Coordinates of C-alpha atoms and ligand atoms in Angstrom, one line a residue:
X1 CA -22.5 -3.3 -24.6
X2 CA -23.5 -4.5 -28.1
X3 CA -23.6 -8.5 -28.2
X4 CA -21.1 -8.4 -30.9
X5 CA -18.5 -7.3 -28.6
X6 CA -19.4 -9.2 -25.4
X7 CA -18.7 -12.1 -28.3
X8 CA -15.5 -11.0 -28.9
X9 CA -14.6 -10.4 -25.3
X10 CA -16.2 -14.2 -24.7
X11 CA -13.5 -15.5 -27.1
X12 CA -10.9 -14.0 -25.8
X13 CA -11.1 -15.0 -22.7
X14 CA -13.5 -17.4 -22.3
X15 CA -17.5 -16.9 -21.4
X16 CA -16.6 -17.8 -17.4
X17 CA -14.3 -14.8 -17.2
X18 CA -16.1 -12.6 -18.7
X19 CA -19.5 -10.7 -17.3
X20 CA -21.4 -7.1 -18.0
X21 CA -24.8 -7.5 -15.9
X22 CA -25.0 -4.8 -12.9
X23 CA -25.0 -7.8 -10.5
X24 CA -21.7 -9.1 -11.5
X25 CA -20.2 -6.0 -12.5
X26 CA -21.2 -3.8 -9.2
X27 CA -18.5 -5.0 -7.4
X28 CA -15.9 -3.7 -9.2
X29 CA -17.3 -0.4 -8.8
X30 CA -15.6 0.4 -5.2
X31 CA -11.7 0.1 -4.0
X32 CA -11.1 0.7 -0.3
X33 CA -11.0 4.4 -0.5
X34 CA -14.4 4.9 -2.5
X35 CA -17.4 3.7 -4.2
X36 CA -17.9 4.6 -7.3
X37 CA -21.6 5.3 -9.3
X38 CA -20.4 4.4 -12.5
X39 CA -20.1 0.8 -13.5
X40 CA -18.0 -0.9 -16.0
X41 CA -18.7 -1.9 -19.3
X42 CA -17.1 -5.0 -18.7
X43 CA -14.9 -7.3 -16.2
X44 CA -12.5 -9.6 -18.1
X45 CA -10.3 -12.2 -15.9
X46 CA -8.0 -13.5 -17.8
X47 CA -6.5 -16.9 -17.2
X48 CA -3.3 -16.3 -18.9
X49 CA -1.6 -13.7 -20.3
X50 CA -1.4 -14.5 -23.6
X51 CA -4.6 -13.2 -24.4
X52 CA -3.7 -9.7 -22.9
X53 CA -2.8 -8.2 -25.8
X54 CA -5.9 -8.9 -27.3
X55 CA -7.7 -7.6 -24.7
X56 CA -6.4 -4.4 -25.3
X57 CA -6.8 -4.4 -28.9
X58 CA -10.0 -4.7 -28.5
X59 CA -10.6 -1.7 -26.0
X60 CA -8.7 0.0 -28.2
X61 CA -11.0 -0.7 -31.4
X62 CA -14.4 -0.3 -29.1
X63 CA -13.1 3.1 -27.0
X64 CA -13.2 1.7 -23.8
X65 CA -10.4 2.3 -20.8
X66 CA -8.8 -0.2 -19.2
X67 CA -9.1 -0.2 -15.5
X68 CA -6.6 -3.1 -14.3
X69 CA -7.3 -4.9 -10.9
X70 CA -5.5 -6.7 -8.4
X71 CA -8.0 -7.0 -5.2
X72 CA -9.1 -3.3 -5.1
X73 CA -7.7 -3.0 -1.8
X74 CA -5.7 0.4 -2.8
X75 CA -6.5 3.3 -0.7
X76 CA -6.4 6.2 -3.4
X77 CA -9.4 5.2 -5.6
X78 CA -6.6 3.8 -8.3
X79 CA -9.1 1.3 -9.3
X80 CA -12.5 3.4 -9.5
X81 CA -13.7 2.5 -13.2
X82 CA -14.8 5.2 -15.9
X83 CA -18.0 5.5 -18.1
X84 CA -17.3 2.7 -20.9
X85 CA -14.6 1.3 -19.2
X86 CA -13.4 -2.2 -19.0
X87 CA -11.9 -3.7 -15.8
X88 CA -9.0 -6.0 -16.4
X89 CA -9.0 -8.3 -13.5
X90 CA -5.6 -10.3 -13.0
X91 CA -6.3 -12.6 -9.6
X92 CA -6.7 -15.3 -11.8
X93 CA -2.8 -15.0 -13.3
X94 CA -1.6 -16.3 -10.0
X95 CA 1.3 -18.5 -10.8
X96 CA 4.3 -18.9 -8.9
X97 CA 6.5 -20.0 -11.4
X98 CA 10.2 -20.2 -9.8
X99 CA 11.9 -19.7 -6.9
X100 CA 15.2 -19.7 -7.5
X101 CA 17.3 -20.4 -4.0
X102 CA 20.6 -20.3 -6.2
X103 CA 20.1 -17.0 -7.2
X104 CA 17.5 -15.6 -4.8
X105 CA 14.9 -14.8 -6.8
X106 CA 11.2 -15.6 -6.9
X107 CA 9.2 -14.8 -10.7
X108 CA 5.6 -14.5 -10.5
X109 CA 2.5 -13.8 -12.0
X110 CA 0.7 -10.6 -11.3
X111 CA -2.1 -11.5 -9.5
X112 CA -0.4 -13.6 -7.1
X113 CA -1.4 -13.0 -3.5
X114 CA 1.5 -11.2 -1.7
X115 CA 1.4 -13.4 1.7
X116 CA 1.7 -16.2 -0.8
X117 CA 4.9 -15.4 -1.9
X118 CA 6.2 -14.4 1.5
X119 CA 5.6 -18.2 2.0
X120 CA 7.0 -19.2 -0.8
X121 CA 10.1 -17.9 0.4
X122 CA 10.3 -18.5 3.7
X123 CA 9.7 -22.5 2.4
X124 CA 12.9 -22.6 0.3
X125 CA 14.8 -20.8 3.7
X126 CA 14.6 -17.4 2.1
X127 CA 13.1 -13.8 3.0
X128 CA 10.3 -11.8 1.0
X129 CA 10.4 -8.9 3.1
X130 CA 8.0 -6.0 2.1
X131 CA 4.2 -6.6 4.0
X132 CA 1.8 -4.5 3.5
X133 CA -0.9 -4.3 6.4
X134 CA -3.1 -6.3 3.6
X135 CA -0.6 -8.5 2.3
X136 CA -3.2 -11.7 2.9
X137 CA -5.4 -10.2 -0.2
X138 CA -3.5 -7.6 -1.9
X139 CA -1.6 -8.5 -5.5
X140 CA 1.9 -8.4 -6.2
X141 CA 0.7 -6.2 -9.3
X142 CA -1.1 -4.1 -7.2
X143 CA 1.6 -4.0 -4.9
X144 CA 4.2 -2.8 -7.6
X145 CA 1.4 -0.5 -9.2
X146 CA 1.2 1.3 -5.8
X147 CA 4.9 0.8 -4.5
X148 CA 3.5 -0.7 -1.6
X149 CA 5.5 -0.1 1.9
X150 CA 4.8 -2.5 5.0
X151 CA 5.7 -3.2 8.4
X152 CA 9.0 -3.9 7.4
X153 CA 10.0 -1.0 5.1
X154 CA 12.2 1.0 7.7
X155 CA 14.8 -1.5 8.0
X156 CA 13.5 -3.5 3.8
X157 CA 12.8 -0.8 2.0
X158 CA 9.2 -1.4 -0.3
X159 CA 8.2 -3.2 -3.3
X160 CA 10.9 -1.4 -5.7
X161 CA 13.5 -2.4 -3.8
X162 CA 12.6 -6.1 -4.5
X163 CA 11.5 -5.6 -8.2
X164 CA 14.5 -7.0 -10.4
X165 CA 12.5 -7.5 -13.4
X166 CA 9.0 -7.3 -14.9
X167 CA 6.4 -8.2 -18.3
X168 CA 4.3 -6.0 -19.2
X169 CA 1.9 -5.3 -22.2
X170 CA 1.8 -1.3 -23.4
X171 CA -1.0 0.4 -24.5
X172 CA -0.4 -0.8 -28.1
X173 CA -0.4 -4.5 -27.3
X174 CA 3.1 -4.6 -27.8
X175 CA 5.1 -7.1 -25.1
X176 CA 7.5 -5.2 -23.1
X177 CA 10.5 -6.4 -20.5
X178 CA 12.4 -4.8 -17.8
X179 CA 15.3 -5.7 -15.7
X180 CA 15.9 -9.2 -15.1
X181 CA 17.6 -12.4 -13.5
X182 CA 20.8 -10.7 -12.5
X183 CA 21.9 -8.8 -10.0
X184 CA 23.6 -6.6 -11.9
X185 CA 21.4 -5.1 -15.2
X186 CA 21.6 -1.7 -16.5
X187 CA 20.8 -2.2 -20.1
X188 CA 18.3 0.6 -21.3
X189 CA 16.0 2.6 -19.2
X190 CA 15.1 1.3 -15.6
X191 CA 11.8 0.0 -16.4
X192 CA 11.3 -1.9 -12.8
X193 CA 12.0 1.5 -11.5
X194 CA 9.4 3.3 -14.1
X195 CA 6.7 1.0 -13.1
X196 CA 7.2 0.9 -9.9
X197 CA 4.1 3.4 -8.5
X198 CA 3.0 3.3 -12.4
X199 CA -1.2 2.6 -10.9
X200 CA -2.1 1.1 -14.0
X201 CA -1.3 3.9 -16.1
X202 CA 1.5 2.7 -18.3
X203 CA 1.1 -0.7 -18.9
X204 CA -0.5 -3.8 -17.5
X205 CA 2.1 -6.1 -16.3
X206 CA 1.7 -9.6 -16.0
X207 CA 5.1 -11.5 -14.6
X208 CA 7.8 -10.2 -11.8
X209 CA 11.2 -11.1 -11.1
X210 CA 11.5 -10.2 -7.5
X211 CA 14.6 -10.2 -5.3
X212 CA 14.7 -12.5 -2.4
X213 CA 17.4 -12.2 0.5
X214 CA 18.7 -14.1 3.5
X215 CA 16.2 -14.0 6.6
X216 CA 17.3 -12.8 9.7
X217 CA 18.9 -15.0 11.8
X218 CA 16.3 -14.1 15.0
X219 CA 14.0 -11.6 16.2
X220 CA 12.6 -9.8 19.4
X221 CA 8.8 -8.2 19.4
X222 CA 8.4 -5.7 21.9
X223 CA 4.9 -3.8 23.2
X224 CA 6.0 -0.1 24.6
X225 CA 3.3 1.7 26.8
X226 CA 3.4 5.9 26.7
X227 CA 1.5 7.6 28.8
X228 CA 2.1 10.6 25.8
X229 CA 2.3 10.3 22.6
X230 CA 5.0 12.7 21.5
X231 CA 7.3 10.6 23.8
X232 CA 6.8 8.0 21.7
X233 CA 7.6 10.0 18.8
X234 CA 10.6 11.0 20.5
X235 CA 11.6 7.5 21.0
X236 CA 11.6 6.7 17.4
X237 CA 13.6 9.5 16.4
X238 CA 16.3 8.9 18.9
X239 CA 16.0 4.8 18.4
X240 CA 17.4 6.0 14.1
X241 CA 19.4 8.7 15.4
X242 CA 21.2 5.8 17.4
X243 CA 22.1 4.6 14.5
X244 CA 19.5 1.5 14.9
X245 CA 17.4 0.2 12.2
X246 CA 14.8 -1.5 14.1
X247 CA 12.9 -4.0 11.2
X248 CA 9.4 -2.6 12.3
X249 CA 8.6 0.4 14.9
X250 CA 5.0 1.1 14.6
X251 CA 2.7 3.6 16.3
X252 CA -0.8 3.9 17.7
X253 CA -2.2 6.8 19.4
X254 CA -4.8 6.4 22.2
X255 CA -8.1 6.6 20.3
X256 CA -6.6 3.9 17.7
X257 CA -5.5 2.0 20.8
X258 CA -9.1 2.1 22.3
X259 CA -10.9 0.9 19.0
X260 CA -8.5 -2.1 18.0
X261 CA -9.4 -3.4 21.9
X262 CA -13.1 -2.7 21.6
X263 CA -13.1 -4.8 18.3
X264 CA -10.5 -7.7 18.9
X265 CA -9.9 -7.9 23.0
X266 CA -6.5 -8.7 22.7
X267 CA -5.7 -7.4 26.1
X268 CA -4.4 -3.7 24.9
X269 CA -3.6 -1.1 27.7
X270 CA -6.5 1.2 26.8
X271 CA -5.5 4.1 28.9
X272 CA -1.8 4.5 27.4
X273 CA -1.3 7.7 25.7
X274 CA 0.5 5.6 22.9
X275 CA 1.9 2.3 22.2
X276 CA 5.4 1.6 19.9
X277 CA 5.2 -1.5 18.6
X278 CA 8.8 -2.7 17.9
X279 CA 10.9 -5.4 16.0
X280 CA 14.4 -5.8 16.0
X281 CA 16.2 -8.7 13.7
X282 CA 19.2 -9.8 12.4
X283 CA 22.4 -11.8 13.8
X284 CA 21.8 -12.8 17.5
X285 CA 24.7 -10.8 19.2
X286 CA 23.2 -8.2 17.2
X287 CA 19.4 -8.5 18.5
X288 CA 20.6 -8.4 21.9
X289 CA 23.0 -5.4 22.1
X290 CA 20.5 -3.7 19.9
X291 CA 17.8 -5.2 22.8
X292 CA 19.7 -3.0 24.7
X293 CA 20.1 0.1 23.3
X294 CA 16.3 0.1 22.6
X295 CA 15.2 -0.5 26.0
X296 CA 17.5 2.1 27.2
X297 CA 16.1 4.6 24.9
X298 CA 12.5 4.0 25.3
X299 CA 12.6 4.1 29.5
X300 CA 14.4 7.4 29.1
X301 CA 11.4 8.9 26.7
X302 CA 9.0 7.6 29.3
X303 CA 7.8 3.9 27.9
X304 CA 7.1 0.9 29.2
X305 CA 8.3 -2.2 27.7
X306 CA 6.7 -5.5 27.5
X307 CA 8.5 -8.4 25.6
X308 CA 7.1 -11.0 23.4
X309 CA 8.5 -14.3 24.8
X310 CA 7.0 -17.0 22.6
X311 CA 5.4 -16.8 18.9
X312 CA 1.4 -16.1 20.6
X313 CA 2.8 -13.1 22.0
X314 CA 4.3 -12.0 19.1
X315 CA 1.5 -12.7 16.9
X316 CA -0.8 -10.7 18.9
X317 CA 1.5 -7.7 18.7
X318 CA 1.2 -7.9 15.2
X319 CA -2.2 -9.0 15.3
X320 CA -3.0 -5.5 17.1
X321 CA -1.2 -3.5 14.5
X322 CA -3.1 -5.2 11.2
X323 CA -6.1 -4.4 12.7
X324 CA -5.9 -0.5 13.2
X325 CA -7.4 0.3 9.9
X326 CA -10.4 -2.1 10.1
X327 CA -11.4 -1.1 13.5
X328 CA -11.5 2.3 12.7
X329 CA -13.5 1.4 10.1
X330 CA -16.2 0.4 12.2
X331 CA -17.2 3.8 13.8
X332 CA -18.2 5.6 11.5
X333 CA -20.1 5.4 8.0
X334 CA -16.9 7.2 6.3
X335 CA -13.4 6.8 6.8
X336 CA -10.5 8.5 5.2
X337 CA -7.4 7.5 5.4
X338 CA -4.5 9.9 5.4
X339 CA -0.9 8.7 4.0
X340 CA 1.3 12.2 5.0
X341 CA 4.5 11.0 5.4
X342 CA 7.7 13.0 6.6
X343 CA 11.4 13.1 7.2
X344 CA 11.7 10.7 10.8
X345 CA 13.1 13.5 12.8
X346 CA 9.8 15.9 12.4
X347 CA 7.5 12.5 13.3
X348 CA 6.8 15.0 16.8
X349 CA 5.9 17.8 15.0
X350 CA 3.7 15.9 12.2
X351 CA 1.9 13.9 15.1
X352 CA 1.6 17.5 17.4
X353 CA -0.3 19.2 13.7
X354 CA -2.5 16.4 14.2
X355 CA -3.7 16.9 16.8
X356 CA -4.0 20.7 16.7
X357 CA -6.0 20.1 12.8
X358 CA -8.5 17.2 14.8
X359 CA -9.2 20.3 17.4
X360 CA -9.2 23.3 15.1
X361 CA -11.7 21.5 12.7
X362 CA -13.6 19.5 15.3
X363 CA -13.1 16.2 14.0
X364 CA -12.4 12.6 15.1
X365 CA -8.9 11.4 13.6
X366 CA -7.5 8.2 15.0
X367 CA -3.5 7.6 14.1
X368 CA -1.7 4.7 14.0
X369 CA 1.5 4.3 11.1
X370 CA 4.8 3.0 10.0
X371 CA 6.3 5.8 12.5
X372 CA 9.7 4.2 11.7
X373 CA 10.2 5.6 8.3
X374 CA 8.2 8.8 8.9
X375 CA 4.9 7.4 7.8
X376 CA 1.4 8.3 9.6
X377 CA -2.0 7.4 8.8
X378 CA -4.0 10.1 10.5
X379 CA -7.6 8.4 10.0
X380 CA -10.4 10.7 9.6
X381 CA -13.9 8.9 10.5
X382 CA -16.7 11.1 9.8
X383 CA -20.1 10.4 7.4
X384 CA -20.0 11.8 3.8
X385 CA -23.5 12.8 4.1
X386 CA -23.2 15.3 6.7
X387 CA -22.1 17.6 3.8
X388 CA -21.0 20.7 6.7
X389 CA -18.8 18.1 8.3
X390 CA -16.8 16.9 5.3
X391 CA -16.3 20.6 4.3
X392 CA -14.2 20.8 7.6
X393 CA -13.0 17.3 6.9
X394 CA -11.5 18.7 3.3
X395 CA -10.0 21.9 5.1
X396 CA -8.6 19.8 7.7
X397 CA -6.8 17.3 4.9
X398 CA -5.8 20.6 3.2
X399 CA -3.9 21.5 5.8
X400 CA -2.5 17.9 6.8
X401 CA -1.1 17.7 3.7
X402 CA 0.6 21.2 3.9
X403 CA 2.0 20.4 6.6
X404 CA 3.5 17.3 6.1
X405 CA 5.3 19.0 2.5
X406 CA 6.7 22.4 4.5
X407 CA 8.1 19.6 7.1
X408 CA 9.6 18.4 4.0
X409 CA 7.6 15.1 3.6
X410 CA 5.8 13.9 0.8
X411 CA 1.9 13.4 0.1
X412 CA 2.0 9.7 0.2
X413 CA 4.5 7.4 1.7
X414 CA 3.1 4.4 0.0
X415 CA -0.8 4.8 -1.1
X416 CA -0.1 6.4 -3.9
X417 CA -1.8 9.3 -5.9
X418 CA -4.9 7.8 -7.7
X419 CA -7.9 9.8 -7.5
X420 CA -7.6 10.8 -3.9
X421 CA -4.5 13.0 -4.4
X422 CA -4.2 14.0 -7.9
X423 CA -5.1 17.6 -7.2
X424 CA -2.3 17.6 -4.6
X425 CA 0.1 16.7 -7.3
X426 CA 0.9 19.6 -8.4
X427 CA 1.6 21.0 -4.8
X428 CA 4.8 18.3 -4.2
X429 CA 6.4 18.6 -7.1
X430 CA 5.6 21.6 -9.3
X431 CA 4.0 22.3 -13.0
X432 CA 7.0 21.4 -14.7
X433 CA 6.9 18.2 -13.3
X434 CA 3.2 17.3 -13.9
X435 CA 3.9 18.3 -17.2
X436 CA 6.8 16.0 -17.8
X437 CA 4.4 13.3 -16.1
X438 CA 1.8 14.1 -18.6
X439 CA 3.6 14.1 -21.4
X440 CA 5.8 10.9 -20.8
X441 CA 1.7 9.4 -20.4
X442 CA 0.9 10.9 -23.7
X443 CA 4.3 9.3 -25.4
X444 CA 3.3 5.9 -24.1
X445 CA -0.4 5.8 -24.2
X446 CA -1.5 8.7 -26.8
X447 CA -5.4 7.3 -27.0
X448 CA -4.9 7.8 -23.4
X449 CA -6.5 4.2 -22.9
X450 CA -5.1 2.8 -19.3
X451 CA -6.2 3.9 -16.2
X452 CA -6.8 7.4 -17.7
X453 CA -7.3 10.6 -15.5
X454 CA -6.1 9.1 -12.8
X455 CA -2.8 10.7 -10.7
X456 CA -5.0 14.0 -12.5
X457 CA -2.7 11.9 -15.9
Ligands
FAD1 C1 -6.5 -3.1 5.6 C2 -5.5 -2.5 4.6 C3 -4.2 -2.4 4.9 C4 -3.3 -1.8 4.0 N1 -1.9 -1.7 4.4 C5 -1.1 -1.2 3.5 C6 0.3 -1.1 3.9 O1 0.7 -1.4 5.0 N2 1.2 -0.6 3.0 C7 0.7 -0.2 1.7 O2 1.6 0.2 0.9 N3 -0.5 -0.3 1.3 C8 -1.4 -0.8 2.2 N4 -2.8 -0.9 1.8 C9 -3.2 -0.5 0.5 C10 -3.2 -1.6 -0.6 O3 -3.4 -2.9 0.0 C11 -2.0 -1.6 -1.5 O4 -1.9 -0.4 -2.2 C12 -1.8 -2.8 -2.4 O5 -0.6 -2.7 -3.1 C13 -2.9 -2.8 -3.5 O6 -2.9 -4.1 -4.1 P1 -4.1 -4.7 -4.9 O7 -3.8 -6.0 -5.5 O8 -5.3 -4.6 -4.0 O9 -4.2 -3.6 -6.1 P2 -5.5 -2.8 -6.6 O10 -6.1 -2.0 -5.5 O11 -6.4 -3.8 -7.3 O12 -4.8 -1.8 -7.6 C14 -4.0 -0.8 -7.2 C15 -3.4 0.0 -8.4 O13 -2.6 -0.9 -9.1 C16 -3.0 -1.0 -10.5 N5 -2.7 -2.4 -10.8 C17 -3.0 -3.5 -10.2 N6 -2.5 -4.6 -10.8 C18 -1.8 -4.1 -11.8 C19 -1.1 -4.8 -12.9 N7 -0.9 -6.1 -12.9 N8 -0.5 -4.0 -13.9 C20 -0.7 -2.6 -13.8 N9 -1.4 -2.0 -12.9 C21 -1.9 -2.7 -11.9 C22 -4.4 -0.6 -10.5 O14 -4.9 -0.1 -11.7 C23 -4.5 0.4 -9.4 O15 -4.1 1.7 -9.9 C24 -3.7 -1.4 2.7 C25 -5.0 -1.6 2.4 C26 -5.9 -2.1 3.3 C27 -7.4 -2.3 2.8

């Protein structure tokens, strides 16, 4: 980078937040799905927001890309920088500004820390529901860039539900507002809604208004043991066909179950086919008969039930779950994570493909997921330079993926597109609506400055 611009950069936002040598800048070249060989120009954290606009001014004079970053804990390479780009880092915007208890709302800055939030709440007596498995690094702009889901989302719902209003700065450096304070607000187009799953490509936004709601009155954690695992699946479709929205009904299979011991010896049954982690919550007469009902359902299907009866219990439950994807991790050099996420009644038939593609292609895949709303994580853990394997590894995706869509499901329940799926685009939804997708890009960013190419945009 010429020294005249690193100047102007160094105004803008200060020499501190500003850096361009390899050693500062190689860290920003990886996200948690990949690593990239191409380093940014620059990094710029900006301590306010104010100076945003001339951030992008100046990428747009110099021809560089704006990558914006939260942690870089997305899972579909959302955050992989380009040749002359410049990564926009926003942890250092991390102001909670209000919670409002009247109103139930919180409004935030976008690089606050999700878990903080969900404190935040729970301090004024109120509820920040959605928790993503990485909620104690992610962003709450990464977490509306990606639509992130949780533990939570059967019964919450994800981040959009919770987004009332938003700031953001377009590609022209002009300020730009969505939604709002009120309940109620349907002036102009639903700009929340537009942004929600937006991964960086249509703006960088900088403050939230998010929704905040009543907690639950009480809960009950429960550990249920399968000796297979499409009982377990079974169990979840029946537990929603009951008409009972459980707050979290998770899933490990057996390999997943194995790993998680071997790394945090929590005491998990390592021999069960399966385990369904469960939460219900809500009034106290509620959680009981519910209790009930649950119980009932899950002997029938085969399962074993183990309560939580204190807080260690239940943290360790929890504690089992958060740790699927990082002890995976651990076997093996290369890990991809899957996202295929169907309608809850075909959870059987996604989980039995699964385990027919890990045969057929002779791979290890290891699945754990948000089984409640449909959403698996077959994990794939193989090493990208053992270039026969990954060939099977690809095929074997391939065909996850089309099978998850003729189930009726979707490529990604909550990872998003990024660079991992955007040839898969097109397979979901159609030309015509790539197209529309491109174009409404083009209307809003025609030098094609934010995030570009990714989503395949
Ligand atoms: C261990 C682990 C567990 C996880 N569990 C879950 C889970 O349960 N549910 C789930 O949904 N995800 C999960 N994820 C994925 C990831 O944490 C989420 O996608 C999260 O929302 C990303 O937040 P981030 O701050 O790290 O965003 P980043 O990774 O930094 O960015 C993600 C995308 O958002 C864009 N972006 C970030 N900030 C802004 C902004 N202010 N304005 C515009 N665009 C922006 C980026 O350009 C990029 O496209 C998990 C990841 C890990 C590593």
């Amino acid at each position: 980078m010429k020294k005249s611009v690193l100047k102007k950069f160094q105004k803008i936002v200060g020499k501190e937040n500003c850096f361009i040598s390899p050693e500062e800048t190689s860290g920003y070249c990886f996200d948690a799905f990949a690593k990239s060989n191409v380093f940014p120009e620059v990094v710029v954290a900006p301590e306010n927001a104010e100076c945003i606009p001339e951030i992008i001014r100046l990428c747009n004079e110099e021809n560089l890309a704006v990558v914006t970053r939260g942690a870089g804990t997305n899972l579909s390479g959302g955050t992989l920088p380009f040749e002359g780009s410049c990564v926009l880092l926003t942890t250092k915007l991390n102001k909670i500004k209000e919670i409002n208890k009247a109103d139930h709302y919180a409004v935030v800055d976008a690089g606050v820390v999700t878990t903080d939030i969900a404190n935040a709440a729970v301090k004024a007596g109120l509820f920040y529901p959605p928790d993503p498995g990485s909620m104690n690094i992610s962003t709450i702009g990464g977490n509306v860039a990606e639509n992130a889901g949780g533990l939570r989302g059967l019964k919450y719902g994800v981040t959009k539900d919770y987004l009332m209003g938003l700031t953001l700065f377009d590609a022209e450096a002009n300020k730009v507002i969505g939604g709002g304070r009120t309940v109620k607000q349907v002036t102009g187009f639903n700009l929340p809604g537009l942004f929600a799953g937006s991964e960086g490509l249509l703006g960088i936004m900088t403050e939230f208004v998010l929704k905040l709601i009543p907690p639950p009155e009480s809960s009950r954690s429960m550990l249920v043991i399968y000796d297979n695992i499409l009982k377990a699946c079974d169990t979840v479709s029946e537990i929603i066909a009951e008409n009972i929205l459980p707050a979290t009904m998770e899933l490990m299979d057996n390999f997943t179950i194995k790993t998680v011991e071997e790394a945090t010896a929590i005491g998990l049954p390592v021999d069960a086919g399966a385990l369904l982690l469960l939460e219900i919550d809500g009034h106290h007469a509620q959680v009981a008969d519910e209790f009930e009902k649950v119980k009932y359902i899950c002997e029938k299907n085969g399962g074993h039930l183990k309560t939580a009866e204190d807080e260690e219990s239940r943290n360790k439950i929890w504690e089992a779950r958060r740790k699927a994807l990082s002890s995976l991790a651990r076997l093996k050099p290369t890990l991809i994570l899957e996202d295929a996420t169907v309608p809850r009644s075909k959870i059987s038939s996604m989980m039995s493909s699964i385990m027919d593609i890990s045969r057929k292609y002779e791979i290890t895949i290891g699945t754990f997921g948000h089984a409640g709303d449909g959403n698996l994580h077959p994990t794939i853990l193989t090493d990208k330079r053992d270039k026969e394997e990954m060939l099977r590894v690809e095929k074997a995706v391939d065909e996850i993926f089309s099978v998850a869509l003729n189930l009726g499901g979707t490529l990604s329940g909550e990872h998003g597109v990024g660079t991992a799926k955007a040839k898969y685009l097109e397979m979901e939804y159609g030309s015509g609506t790539v197209k529309f997708m491109k174009n409404l890009k083009k209307g809003v960013d025609a030098g094609n400055v934010l995030n570009p190419g990714k989503m395949g945009l």
